[in-house]
C-alpha cells in the first residue's frame, strides 16, 4: 500500500541547494547533447508525464528542466478540462494526437490521469466506469511501450502546507499572480480525497511502467531529481548517431 | 533591387567569436525571462520564419538560439515537401494549424515560401500561378499581422563556397552524417536559380513585414544576430505580467 502521507515531500538530508543547482547545470549540458543524438537517431519516442496537485510545480519543472533542449525535438502538451468535442469521444481520443514520434520528446503537463482524478473527486462517473479507465490506461501505456515508446511518469509530491504557501504566493507576487485561479483554493479543500485517488493511481498504474514520486517541496531538488532521472534513462538507451 | 551576391555573408569586421558567444549567453538569459512574461501576458502571438539555402543553418540556429526557452511556450514546425493530402488543398492549408496562439512563440523551419521556391525552380507551376502565390502570401501575412501576430522573417545568407564546405562536412563528420541527403548536391547545382527566386521573395514579400538578411557563414554570428533581433523585438512589446 502506498501512503502519500508517509512519503517524504522534502529533499533528502544533506542535499544542498547550491550543489544541486550546479548539478542541474551539468545535467542541462548532458541533456542538450543526448537529445541531439536521440533526434538524429530517430529510434525512440520519449513520453514524459507530469502529474501532481495544483501548485506542485509542473509548469516550473518544465521551465527549469527543459529550457536547455532544442525545441525542435521537444513538444509540450498541457491538458486542460476536456472541451465539449473531446467529451463526445472516448477519453483517450484527445491524447493520441500528442504521442511522440520516434526521436521526439513529448511532455504531458497533466495527462489521461486527469480522466481518473477529476471524475473520482467530482463524482461525474460511476465507480465501474472509473474502474474501466484504470484498466484501459494500463492497456494503453503497455501498448505504446510495446511499440517502442519510453514512458517516464513523475508524480510531483508536495505537502499540504507547501501548497497553502504557494497559493498565497500566487495571490501576492506580481510575477505569479497570473497563475492564481480561484478554483485552486476550492480544489485544495479536496486535498485528502485527491491524495487517496493518487495513491490508487500510483499503485495500480502500474508496476511495469512505474511512477516516480518526486519530493517537490524544494523546487531546486525537484528540478535536479527529474533532470537526473531523464538523463539516466537516455544514457541507458545507448543512443548513437546513425552512420 | 536586392542582389544577394552583393550582400555580405560574413560577420562584420571586428566581430569576434568569443565576445559574440558571451553576448549570446546574455541574450539567452534575457530571452528566457522575456518569454515567461510573453506567455504569462498571453497577448502577442510571435511567428519566426527561417528560410535559407540547404545547409544555411536553419536547424542549427533553432538549436543554438532557442535552447534556452521554455518549450511549453515555444513550438517548432519543420515544413517538408507537401504530402499528397496537402497537395490536394490550397497551399496555405497546411500552414494554418501551426500559427501561434497569443503568448506563444512559433518557429517555422522552412515555410509557405517553399511553395514559391520549389515550383519556381522545378517548373511545376505556371508563372501566373506562382505570381498569384506572391500576392496571397502578402495578403496572408498582413492578415495575421492585423490580428496581432508579430512576424519575424530571417533569411540565412551563406556563400556558395560555405555551402560546399558544409555539404562536405556532412559526408565526413559522423555527428553530421545523418543530415546528409543526396538531394543536397543536386539542389546545390541550382544555386544561381535559387538566388534569383530568393531575391524576388526578399524584395516583394514585403516592405511592411520585411526580411532580415542574416550573414550566416559564421554560425556564432548567425546565432547572435537572430537572438539579438528577437530580444530587441520582445523588449519593444513592453510585455507585462497581468495584474
Tab-separated table of C-alpha atoms in Angstrom:
chain	number	residue	atom	x	y	z
A	1	UNK	CA	0.000	0.000	0.000
A	2	UNK	CA	1.278	3.429	-0.949
A	3	UNK	CA	0.540	6.072	1.679
A	4	UNK	CA	1.463	9.506	0.404
A	5	UNK	CA	1.473	10.991	3.907
A	6	UNK	CA	4.356	8.696	4.739
A	7	UNK	CA	6.456	9.588	1.720
A	8	UNK	CA	8.833	12.492	2.101
A	9	UNK	CA	8.000	15.703	0.231
A	10	UNK	CA	11.346	17.264	1.183
A	11	UNK	CA	14.811	16.960	-0.270
A	12	UNK	CA	16.803	14.197	1.463
A	13	UNK	CA	19.031	15.177	4.391
A	14	UNK	CA	22.319	16.573	3.213
A	15	UNK	CA	21.065	17.757	-0.194
A	16	UNK	CA	22.239	21.353	-0.615
A	17	UNK	CA	20.594	23.891	-2.906
A	18	UNK	CA	23.810	25.337	-4.288
A	19	UNK	CA	25.325	21.969	-5.098
A	20	UNK	CA	22.106	20.676	-6.641
A	21	UNK	CA	21.834	23.745	-8.868
A	22	UNK	CA	25.397	23.158	-10.016
A	23	UNK	CA	24.445	19.565	-10.762
A	24	UNK	CA	21.420	20.787	-12.689
A	25	UNK	CA	23.604	22.975	-14.906
A	26	UNK	CA	25.756	19.945	-15.700
A	27	UNK	CA	22.655	17.834	-16.369
A	28	UNK	CA	21.347	20.526	-18.746
A	29	UNK	CA	24.501	20.174	-20.819
A	30	UNK	CA	24.201	16.397	-20.957
A	31	UNK	CA	20.504	16.592	-21.820
A	32	UNK	CA	21.236	19.101	-24.615
A	33	UNK	CA	23.728	16.645	-26.163
A	34	UNK	CA	21.735	13.477	-25.553
A	35	UNK	CA	18.641	14.959	-27.120
A	36	UNK	CA	20.563	15.761	-30.278
A	37	UNK	CA	21.544	12.102	-30.693
A	38	UNK	CA	18.035	10.978	-29.771
A	39	UNK	CA	16.657	13.156	-32.567
A	40	UNK	CA	19.355	12.243	-35.082
A	41	UNK	CA	18.951	8.526	-34.412
A	42	UNK	CA	15.159	8.767	-34.668
A	43	UNK	CA	14.559	5.432	-32.948
A	44	UNK	CA	12.930	6.095	-29.591
A	45	UNK	CA	9.822	8.146	-28.810
A	46	UNK	CA	10.061	9.549	-25.257
A	47	UNK	CA	6.921	10.348	-23.274
A	48	UNK	CA	7.288	12.275	-20.029
A	49	UNK	CA	4.164	12.559	-17.904
A	50	UNK	CA	3.932	15.139	-15.112
A	51	UNK	CA	1.167	14.914	-12.553
A	52	UNK	CA	0.717	16.455	-9.151
A	53	UNK	CA	-1.646	18.512	-7.023
A	54	UNK	CA	-2.309	22.117	-8.032
A	55	UNK	CA	0.857	24.210	-7.438
A	56	UNK	CA	3.003	21.031	-7.230
A	57	UNK	CA	5.316	22.635	-9.796
A	58	UNK	CA	4.508	21.006	-13.124
A	59	UNK	CA	4.923	24.241	-15.104
A	60	UNK	CA	8.023	25.205	-13.135
A	61	UNK	CA	9.613	21.806	-13.663
A	62	UNK	CA	9.055	22.069	-17.407
A	63	UNK	CA	10.540	25.542	-17.486
A	64	UNK	CA	13.587	24.733	-15.391
A	65	UNK	CA	14.370	21.198	-16.526
A	66	UNK	CA	13.664	21.501	-20.252
A	67	UNK	CA	14.715	25.041	-21.104
A	68	UNK	CA	18.007	23.538	-22.255
A	69	UNK	CA	16.683	21.330	-25.007
A	70	UNK	CA	16.223	22.037	-28.692
A	71	UNK	CA	12.540	22.918	-29.067
A	72	UNK	CA	12.645	21.238	-32.498
A	73	UNK	CA	12.842	17.873	-30.749
A	74	UNK	CA	10.624	18.551	-27.768
A	75	UNK	CA	6.919	19.308	-27.536
A	76	UNK	CA	4.788	20.123	-24.528
A	77	UNK	CA	1.077	19.484	-24.323
A	78	UNK	CA	-0.865	20.905	-21.384
A	79	UNK	CA	-4.131	19.050	-20.965
A	80	UNK	CA	-6.940	21.221	-19.603
A	81	UNK	CA	-10.527	20.269	-18.760
A	82	UNK	CA	-11.894	18.391	-21.797
A	83	UNK	CA	-13.784	20.502	-24.319
A	84	UNK	CA	-17.302	19.598	-25.391
A	85	UNK	CA	-15.935	17.985	-28.553
A	86	UNK	CA	-13.426	15.940	-26.556
A	87	UNK	CA	-16.146	14.791	-24.192
A	88	UNK	CA	-18.013	13.386	-27.155
A	89	UNK	CA	-15.186	10.912	-27.663
A	90	UNK	CA	-13.505	8.141	-25.765
A	91	UNK	CA	-11.235	9.744	-23.134
A	92	UNK	CA	-8.024	8.670	-24.896
A	93	UNK	CA	-9.085	10.254	-28.191
A	94	UNK	CA	-7.597	13.619	-27.296
A	95	UNK	CA	-4.366	12.023	-26.053
A	96	UNK	CA	-3.408	10.110	-29.196
A	97	UNK	CA	-2.529	13.036	-31.486
A	98	UNK	CA	0.114	14.165	-28.984
A	99	UNK	CA	2.013	10.895	-28.650
A	100	UNK	CA	5.668	11.391	-29.556
A	101	UNK	CA	7.176	10.310	-32.874
A	102	UNK	CA	10.475	8.398	-32.932
A	103	UNK	CA	13.321	10.657	-31.844
A	104	UNK	CA	10.989	13.161	-30.195
A	105	UNK	CA	10.498	14.061	-26.546
A	106	UNK	CA	6.900	14.793	-25.617
A	107	UNK	CA	5.981	16.258	-22.260
A	108	UNK	CA	2.466	15.858	-20.903
A	109	UNK	CA	1.600	18.618	-18.426
A	110	UNK	CA	-1.269	16.716	-16.822
A	111	UNK	CA	-2.478	13.771	-18.868
A	112	UNK	CA	-5.012	10.966	-19.229
A	113	UNK	CA	-4.712	10.551	-15.452
A	114	UNK	CA	-6.905	13.614	-15.057
A	115	UNK	CA	-9.635	11.423	-16.529
A	116	UNK	CA	-9.462	9.235	-13.451
A	117	UNK	CA	-8.776	12.013	-10.959
A	118	UNK	CA	-11.496	14.508	-11.798
A	119	UNK	CA	-14.410	12.066	-12.119
A	120	UNK	CA	-13.286	10.350	-8.906
A	121	UNK	CA	-13.366	13.602	-6.942
A	122	UNK	CA	-16.398	15.181	-8.553
A	123	UNK	CA	-18.444	12.010	-8.902
A	124	UNK	CA	-19.166	12.578	-12.567
A	125	UNK	CA	-18.644	8.923	-13.477
A	126	UNK	CA	-19.802	5.661	-11.918
A	127	UNK	CA	-17.276	3.604	-9.967
A	128	UNK	CA	-17.500	0.931	-12.644
A	129	UNK	CA	-16.678	3.432	-15.402
A	130	UNK	CA	-13.714	4.727	-13.402
A	131	UNK	CA	-12.514	1.167	-12.782
A	132	UNK	CA	-12.616	0.589	-16.508
A	133	UNK	CA	-10.382	3.613	-17.075
A	134	UNK	CA	-7.691	2.157	-14.808
A	135	UNK	CA	-7.748	-0.916	-16.967
A	136	UNK	CA	-7.756	0.971	-20.272
A	137	UNK	CA	-4.918	3.268	-19.184
A	138	UNK	CA	-2.781	0.273	-18.292
A	139	UNK	CA	-3.511	-1.319	-21.667
A	140	UNK	CA	-2.844	1.946	-23.472
A	141	UNK	CA	0.512	2.550	-21.811
A	142	UNK	CA	1.640	-1.033	-22.380
A	143	UNK	CA	0.617	-0.750	-25.999
A	144	UNK	CA	2.636	2.378	-26.704
A	145	UNK	CA	5.525	0.934	-24.714
A	146	UNK	CA	5.366	-2.208	-26.844
A	147	UNK	CA	5.733	-0.103	-29.970
A	148	UNK	CA	8.920	1.399	-28.546
A	149	UNK	CA	7.867	4.437	-26.532
A	150	UNK	CA	9.888	5.106	-23.386
A	151	UNK	CA	7.472	6.336	-20.712
A	152	UNK	CA	8.560	8.287	-17.639
A	153	UNK	CA	5.832	9.157	-15.144
A	154	UNK	CA	6.612	11.735	-12.475
A	155	UNK	CA	4.317	12.459	-9.551
A	156	UNK	CA	5.346	15.796	-8.033
A	157	UNK	CA	4.790	15.270	-4.329
A	158	UNK	CA	4.312	18.366	-2.160
A	159	UNK	CA	2.970	18.767	1.347
A	160	UNK	CA	-0.362	20.369	2.112
A	161	UNK	CA	1.492	23.111	3.967
A	162	UNK	CA	3.682	23.865	0.949
A	163	UNK	CA	0.603	24.059	-1.258
A	164	UNK	CA	-1.004	26.622	1.050
A	165	UNK	CA	2.199	28.674	0.926
A	166	UNK	CA	2.286	28.568	-2.856
A	167	UNK	CA	-1.346	29.558	-3.280
A	168	UNK	CA	-0.638	32.535	-1.000
A	169	UNK	CA	2.434	33.438	-3.096
A	170	UNK	CA	0.319	33.394	-6.247
A	171	UNK	CA	-2.016	35.913	-4.688
A	172	UNK	CA	0.798	38.240	-3.594
A	173	UNK	CA	3.692	38.013	-6.041
A	174	UNK	CA	3.077	40.200	-9.129
A	175	UNK	CA	5.118	37.713	-11.219
A	176	UNK	CA	2.919	34.820	-10.128
A	177	UNK	CA	-0.499	36.432	-9.922
A	178	UNK	CA	-1.395	35.369	-13.473
A	179	UNK	CA	-1.243	31.758	-12.327
A	180	UNK	CA	-3.695	32.276	-9.485
A	181	UNK	CA	-7.082	30.708	-10.036
A	182	UNK	CA	-9.914	30.773	-7.526
A	183	UNK	CA	-10.502	27.098	-8.212
A	184	UNK	CA	-7.071	26.380	-6.651
A	185	UNK	CA	-8.474	27.148	-3.235
A	186	UNK	CA	-11.654	25.198	-3.840
A	187	UNK	CA	-9.708	22.161	-5.053
A	188	UNK	CA	-7.250	22.470	-2.153
A	189	UNK	CA	-10.148	21.592	0.152
A	190	UNK	CA	-10.256	18.178	-1.515
A	191	UNK	CA	-6.598	17.521	-0.628
A	192	UNK	CA	-7.354	14.277	1.227
A	193	UNK	CA	-9.664	12.980	-1.478
A	194	UNK	CA	-7.097	13.736	-4.190
A	195	UNK	CA	-4.414	12.013	-2.118
A	196	UNK	CA	-6.452	8.814	-1.920
A	197	UNK	CA	-7.062	8.765	-5.685
A	198	UNK	CA	-3.391	9.455	-6.383
A	199	UNK	CA	-2.418	6.608	-4.062
A	200	UNK	CA	-4.650	4.312	-6.028
A	201	UNK	CA	-3.207	5.536	-9.342
A	202	UNK	CA	0.404	5.227	-8.173
A	203	UNK	CA	-0.282	1.725	-7.015
A	204	UNK	CA	-2.317	0.378	-9.876
A	205	UNK	CA	-0.834	2.157	-12.948
A	206	UNK	CA	1.386	0.094	-12.966
A	207	UNK	CA	4.370	-1.988	-11.835
A	208	UNK	CA	5.608	-2.359	-15.440
A	209	UNK	CA	5.639	1.384	-16.045
A	210	UNK	CA	6.223	2.664	-12.544
A	211	UNK	CA	5.610	6.121	-11.165
A	212	UNK	CA	8.496	8.156	-9.840
A	213	UNK	CA	7.456	10.063	-6.738
A	214	UNK	CA	9.427	13.338	-6.701
A	215	UNK	CA	9.968	15.116	-3.371
A	216	UNK	CA	8.851	18.505	-4.635
A	217	UNK	CA	8.647	20.911	-1.695
A	218	UNK	CA	12.003	22.377	-2.741
A	219	UNK	CA	11.991	23.423	-6.369
A	220	UNK	CA	15.765	23.021	-6.702
A	221	UNK	CA	15.558	19.382	-5.603
A	222	UNK	CA	12.533	18.651	-7.794
A	223	UNK	CA	14.347	20.026	-10.856
A	224	UNK	CA	17.505	18.092	-10.098
A	225	UNK	CA	15.582	14.857	-9.489
A	226	UNK	CA	13.647	14.980	-12.758
A	227	UNK	CA	16.605	16.081	-14.902
A	228	UNK	CA	18.775	13.380	-13.367
A	229	UNK	CA	16.229	10.638	-13.973
A	230	UNK	CA	15.732	11.639	-17.605
A	231	UNK	CA	19.452	11.850	-18.312
A	232	UNK	CA	19.932	8.414	-16.735
A	233	UNK	CA	17.169	6.994	-18.882
A	234	UNK	CA	18.534	8.491	-22.098
A	235	UNK	CA	22.034	7.259	-21.280
A	236	UNK	CA	20.650	3.748	-20.835
A	237	UNK	CA	19.297	3.803	-24.372
A	238	UNK	CA	22.819	3.749	-25.833
A	239	UNK	CA	21.914	6.370	-28.382
A	240	UNK	CA	24.099	6.590	-31.468
A	241	UNK	CA	24.350	8.932	-34.441
A	242	UNK	CA	23.256	6.929	-37.497
A	243	UNK	CA	26.051	6.025	-39.876
B	1	UNK	CA	16.889	45.703	-56.446
B	2	UNK	CA	18.254	43.198	-53.993
B	3	UNK	CA	21.330	41.371	-55.261
B	4	UNK	CA	22.315	38.603	-52.891
B	5	UNK	CA	25.818	38.326	-54.360
B	6	UNK	CA	26.442	41.869	-53.141
B	7	UNK	CA	25.236	41.288	-49.595
B	8	UNK	CA	27.820	40.098	-47.108
B	9	UNK	CA	27.556	36.502	-45.884
B	10	UNK	CA	30.310	37.073	-43.297
B	11	UNK	CA	30.285	38.573	-39.850
B	12	UNK	CA	31.072	42.312	-39.955
B	13	UNK	CA	34.690	43.374	-39.481
B	14	UNK	CA	35.639	43.456	-35.855
B	15	UNK	CA	33.045	40.907	-34.685
B	16	UNK	CA	34.860	38.366	-32.540
B	17	UNK	CA	33.642	34.829	-31.914
B	18	UNK	CA	34.428	34.772	-28.212
B	19	UNK	CA	32.742	38.091	-27.498
B	20	UNK	CA	29.697	37.182	-29.594
B	21	UNK	CA	29.291	33.880	-27.760
B	22	UNK	CA	29.430	35.751	-24.454
B	23	UNK	CA	26.756	38.085	-25.822
B	24	UNK	CA	24.678	35.072	-26.848
B	25	UNK	CA	24.777	33.686	-23.319
B	26	UNK	CA	23.492	37.015	-22.021
B	27	UNK	CA	20.796	37.099	-24.715
B	28	UNK	CA	19.708	33.575	-23.733
B	29	UNK	CA	19.056	34.796	-20.195
B	30	UNK	CA	17.022	37.757	-21.413
B	31	UNK	CA	15.062	35.596	-23.834
B	32	UNK	CA	14.308	33.070	-21.058
B	33	UNK	CA	12.819	35.885	-18.919
B	34	UNK	CA	11.059	37.744	-21.716
B	35	UNK	CA	9.377	34.578	-22.931
B	36	UNK	CA	7.957	33.970	-19.478
B	37	UNK	CA	6.243	37.367	-19.482
B	38	UNK	CA	5.143	36.882	-23.086
B	39	UNK	CA	3.452	33.629	-22.073
B	40	UNK	CA	2.013	34.992	-18.829
B	41	UNK	CA	0.617	38.068	-20.536
B	42	UNK	CA	-0.873	35.986	-23.350
B	43	UNK	CA	-1.341	38.949	-25.689
B	44	UNK	CA	1.054	38.553	-28.596
B	45	UNK	CA	1.500	35.582	-30.917
B	46	UNK	CA	5.088	35.514	-32.249
B	47	UNK	CA	5.884	33.891	-35.589
B	48	UNK	CA	9.528	33.371	-36.513
B	49	UNK	CA	10.200	32.236	-40.068
B	50	UNK	CA	13.560	30.760	-41.032
B	51	UNK	CA	14.470	30.328	-44.676
B	52	UNK	CA	17.759	29.771	-46.443
B	53	UNK	CA	19.552	27.524	-48.903
B	54	UNK	CA	20.240	23.931	-47.884
B	55	UNK	CA	22.893	23.875	-45.091
B	56	UNK	CA	22.328	27.589	-44.375
B	57	UNK	CA	21.901	26.635	-40.722
B	58	UNK	CA	18.171	26.677	-40.029
B	59	UNK	CA	18.301	23.630	-37.723
B	60	UNK	CA	21.466	24.872	-36.053
B	61	UNK	CA	20.015	28.310	-35.444
B	62	UNK	CA	16.948	26.781	-33.800
B	63	UNK	CA	19.112	24.563	-31.611
B	64	UNK	CA	21.513	27.301	-30.550
B	65	UNK	CA	19.205	30.303	-30.282
B	66	UNK	CA	16.129	28.679	-28.754
B	67	UNK	CA	17.564	26.001	-26.472
B	68	UNK	CA	17.121	28.498	-23.660
B	69	UNK	CA	13.369	28.924	-23.858
B	70	UNK	CA	10.602	27.106	-22.051
B	71	UNK	CA	9.358	24.510	-24.536
B	72	UNK	CA	5.866	24.990	-23.081
B	73	UNK	CA	5.719	28.392	-24.777
B	74	UNK	CA	7.604	27.582	-27.971
B	75	UNK	CA	6.763	25.251	-30.836
B	76	UNK	CA	8.771	24.380	-33.913
B	77	UNK	CA	7.255	23.197	-37.155
B	78	UNK	CA	9.561	21.898	-39.884
B	79	UNK	CA	7.800	22.005	-43.233
B	80	UNK	CA	8.890	19.237	-45.596
B	81	UNK	CA	7.767	18.558	-49.174
B	82	UNK	CA	3.947	18.615	-49.166
B	83	UNK	CA	2.260	15.244	-48.722
B	84	UNK	CA	-0.314	14.003	-51.201
B	85	UNK	CA	-3.095	15.123	-48.870
B	86	UNK	CA	-1.559	18.584	-48.511
B	87	UNK	CA	-1.230	18.913	-52.260
B	88	UNK	CA	-4.962	18.372	-52.552
B	89	UNK	CA	-5.509	21.628	-50.693
B	90	UNK	CA	-4.703	25.270	-51.156
B	91	UNK	CA	-1.003	25.761	-50.302
B	92	UNK	CA	-1.734	27.691	-47.094
B	93	UNK	CA	-3.994	24.939	-45.729
B	94	UNK	CA	-1.112	23.109	-44.091
B	95	UNK	CA	0.300	26.324	-42.633
B	96	UNK	CA	-2.761	27.499	-40.709
B	97	UNK	CA	-2.857	24.842	-37.977
B	98	UNK	CA	0.653	25.860	-36.891
B	99	UNK	CA	0.061	29.582	-36.463
B	100	UNK	CA	0.924	30.672	-32.920
B	101	UNK	CA	-1.673	31.367	-30.249
B	102	UNK	CA	-1.417	34.524	-28.126
B	103	UNK	CA	1.583	34.314	-25.814
B	104	UNK	CA	3.233	31.573	-27.854
B	105	UNK	CA	6.388	31.595	-29.961
B	106	UNK	CA	6.139	29.530	-33.124
B	107	UNK	CA	9.168	28.806	-35.250
B	108	UNK	CA	8.756	27.834	-38.894
B	109	UNK	CA	11.725	25.823	-40.138
B	110	UNK	CA	11.044	26.474	-43.824
B	111	UNK	CA	7.548	27.768	-44.509
B	112	UNK	CA	4.985	28.802	-47.098
B	113	UNK	CA	7.898	30.346	-49.015
B	114	UNK	CA	8.881	26.841	-50.137
B	115	UNK	CA	5.643	26.953	-52.122
B	116	UNK	CA	7.091	29.725	-54.233
B	117	UNK	CA	10.676	28.425	-54.270
B	118	UNK	CA	10.205	24.823	-55.299
B	119	UNK	CA	7.692	25.366	-58.122
B	120	UNK	CA	9.850	28.236	-59.416
B	121	UNK	CA	12.937	26.031	-59.634
B	122	UNK	CA	11.288	22.816	-60.741
B	123	UNK	CA	8.738	24.389	-63.064
B	124	UNK	CA	5.816	22.544	-61.530
B	125	UNK	CA	3.529	25.585	-61.635
B	126	UNK	CA	2.784	28.182	-64.282
B	127	UNK	CA	4.299	31.640	-63.908
B	128	UNK	CA	0.793	33.015	-63.382
B	129	UNK	CA	0.111	30.559	-60.542
B	130	UNK	CA	3.417	31.460	-58.890
B	131	UNK	CA	2.644	35.176	-59.269
B	132	UNK	CA	-0.636	34.560	-57.501
B	133	UNK	CA	1.186	32.951	-54.586
B	134	UNK	CA	3.288	36.079	-54.058
B	135	UNK	CA	0.068	38.010	-53.788
B	136	UNK	CA	-1.652	35.503	-51.494
B	137	UNK	CA	1.365	35.266	-49.187
B	138	UNK	CA	1.434	39.040	-48.802
B	139	UNK	CA	-2.291	39.065	-48.009
B	140	UNK	CA	-1.909	36.163	-45.596
B	141	UNK	CA	0.951	37.731	-43.646
B	142	UNK	CA	-0.788	41.083	-43.442
B	143	UNK	CA	-3.922	39.358	-42.242
B	144	UNK	CA	-2.252	37.527	-39.373
B	145	UNK	CA	-0.263	40.665	-38.544
B	146	UNK	CA	-3.533	42.612	-38.396
B	147	UNK	CA	-4.884	40.153	-35.850
B	148	UNK	CA	-1.842	40.835	-33.654
B	149	UNK	CA	0.819	38.360	-34.725
B	150	UNK	CA	4.391	39.647	-34.631
B	151	UNK	CA	6.208	38.220	-37.651
B	152	UNK	CA	9.994	37.959	-37.890
B	153	UNK	CA	11.374	36.632	-41.155
B	154	UNK	CA	15.030	35.602	-41.262
B	155	UNK	CA	16.850	34.721	-44.457
B	156	UNK	CA	20.034	32.852	-43.525
B	157	UNK	CA	22.533	34.055	-46.089
B	158	UNK	CA	25.571	31.851	-46.802
B	159	UNK	CA	28.051	31.863	-49.653
B	160	UNK	CA	28.190	29.142	-52.277
B	161	UNK	CA	31.676	28.260	-51.038
B	162	UNK	CA	30.444	27.844	-47.456
B	163	UNK	CA	27.639	25.594	-48.669
B	164	UNK	CA	30.111	23.335	-50.492
B	165	UNK	CA	32.184	23.118	-47.284
B	166	UNK	CA	29.139	22.191	-45.215
B	167	UNK	CA	27.932	19.516	-47.621
B	168	UNK	CA	31.420	18.011	-47.466
B	169	UNK	CA	31.344	18.138	-43.648
B	170	UNK	CA	28.021	16.287	-43.638
B	171	UNK	CA	29.603	13.496	-45.652
B	172	UNK	CA	32.637	13.197	-43.356
B	173	UNK	CA	31.634	14.093	-39.796
B	174	UNK	CA	29.996	11.117	-38.016
B	175	UNK	CA	27.893	13.581	-35.954
B	176	UNK	CA	26.578	15.242	-39.112
B	177	UNK	CA	26.252	12.323	-41.499
B	178	UNK	CA	22.589	11.804	-40.576
B	179	UNK	CA	21.825	15.194	-42.100
B	180	UNK	CA	23.435	14.376	-45.424
B	181	UNK	CA	20.997	13.905	-48.264
B	182	UNK	CA	21.984	13.187	-51.857
B	183	UNK	CA	19.476	15.788	-52.977
B	184	UNK	CA	21.631	18.466	-51.267
B	185	UNK	CA	24.209	18.115	-54.028
B	186	UNK	CA	21.596	18.066	-56.757
B	187	UNK	CA	19.904	21.193	-55.375
B	188	UNK	CA	23.270	22.912	-54.896
B	189	UNK	CA	23.621	22.911	-58.691
B	190	UNK	CA	20.616	25.236	-58.812
B	191	UNK	CA	22.360	27.789	-56.560
B	192	UNK	CA	22.005	30.649	-59.070
B	193	UNK	CA	18.362	29.865	-59.799
B	194	UNK	CA	17.525	29.712	-56.089
B	195	UNK	CA	19.343	33.008	-55.539
B	196	UNK	CA	17.213	34.744	-58.167
B	197	UNK	CA	13.966	33.433	-56.636
B	198	UNK	CA	15.088	34.432	-53.136
B	199	UNK	CA	15.923	37.912	-54.403
B	200	UNK	CA	12.429	38.194	-55.754
B	201	UNK	CA	10.913	36.945	-52.478
B	202	UNK	CA	13.040	39.263	-50.324
B	203	UNK	CA	12.036	42.184	-52.470
B	204	UNK	CA	8.354	41.519	-52.938
B	205	UNK	CA	7.311	39.898	-49.599
B	206	UNK	CA	7.110	42.673	-48.378
B	207	UNK	CA	8.128	46.143	-47.160
B	208	UNK	CA	5.529	46.012	-44.369
B	209	UNK	CA	6.877	42.752	-42.963
B	210	UNK	CA	10.492	42.961	-44.033
B	211	UNK	CA	13.016	40.158	-44.296
B	212	UNK	CA	16.112	40.214	-42.163
B	213	UNK	CA	19.115	39.001	-44.131
B	214	UNK	CA	21.424	37.224	-41.680
B	215	UNK	CA	25.137	36.926	-42.541
B	216	UNK	CA	25.344	33.205	-41.808
B	217	UNK	CA	28.759	31.921	-42.893
B	218	UNK	CA	29.880	32.021	-39.259
B	219	UNK	CA	27.471	30.139	-37.017
B	220	UNK	CA	28.402	32.195	-33.945
B	221	UNK	CA	27.481	35.415	-35.710
B	222	UNK	CA	24.267	33.979	-37.148
B	223	UNK	CA	23.156	32.843	-33.671
B	224	UNK	CA	23.996	36.175	-32.093
B	225	UNK	CA	22.226	38.127	-34.856
B	226	UNK	CA	18.971	36.180	-34.600
B	227	UNK	CA	18.880	36.092	-30.806
B	228	UNK	CA	19.618	39.797	-30.637
B	229	UNK	CA	16.887	40.683	-33.096
B	230	UNK	CA	14.289	38.607	-31.265
B	231	UNK	CA	15.204	40.016	-27.863
B	232	UNK	CA	15.004	43.555	-29.278
B	233	UNK	CA	11.578	42.815	-30.730
B	234	UNK	CA	10.243	41.329	-27.490
B	235	UNK	CA	11.600	44.261	-25.491
B	236	UNK	CA	9.767	46.639	-27.822
B	237	UNK	CA	6.471	44.968	-26.966
B	238	UNK	CA	6.586	46.288	-23.396
B	239	UNK	CA	5.472	42.967	-22.015
B	240	UNK	CA	3.921	42.964	-18.554
B	241	UNK	CA	2.763	40.320	-16.112
B	242	UNK	CA	-1.029	40.608	-15.924
B	243	UNK	CA	-2.320	42.022	-12.664
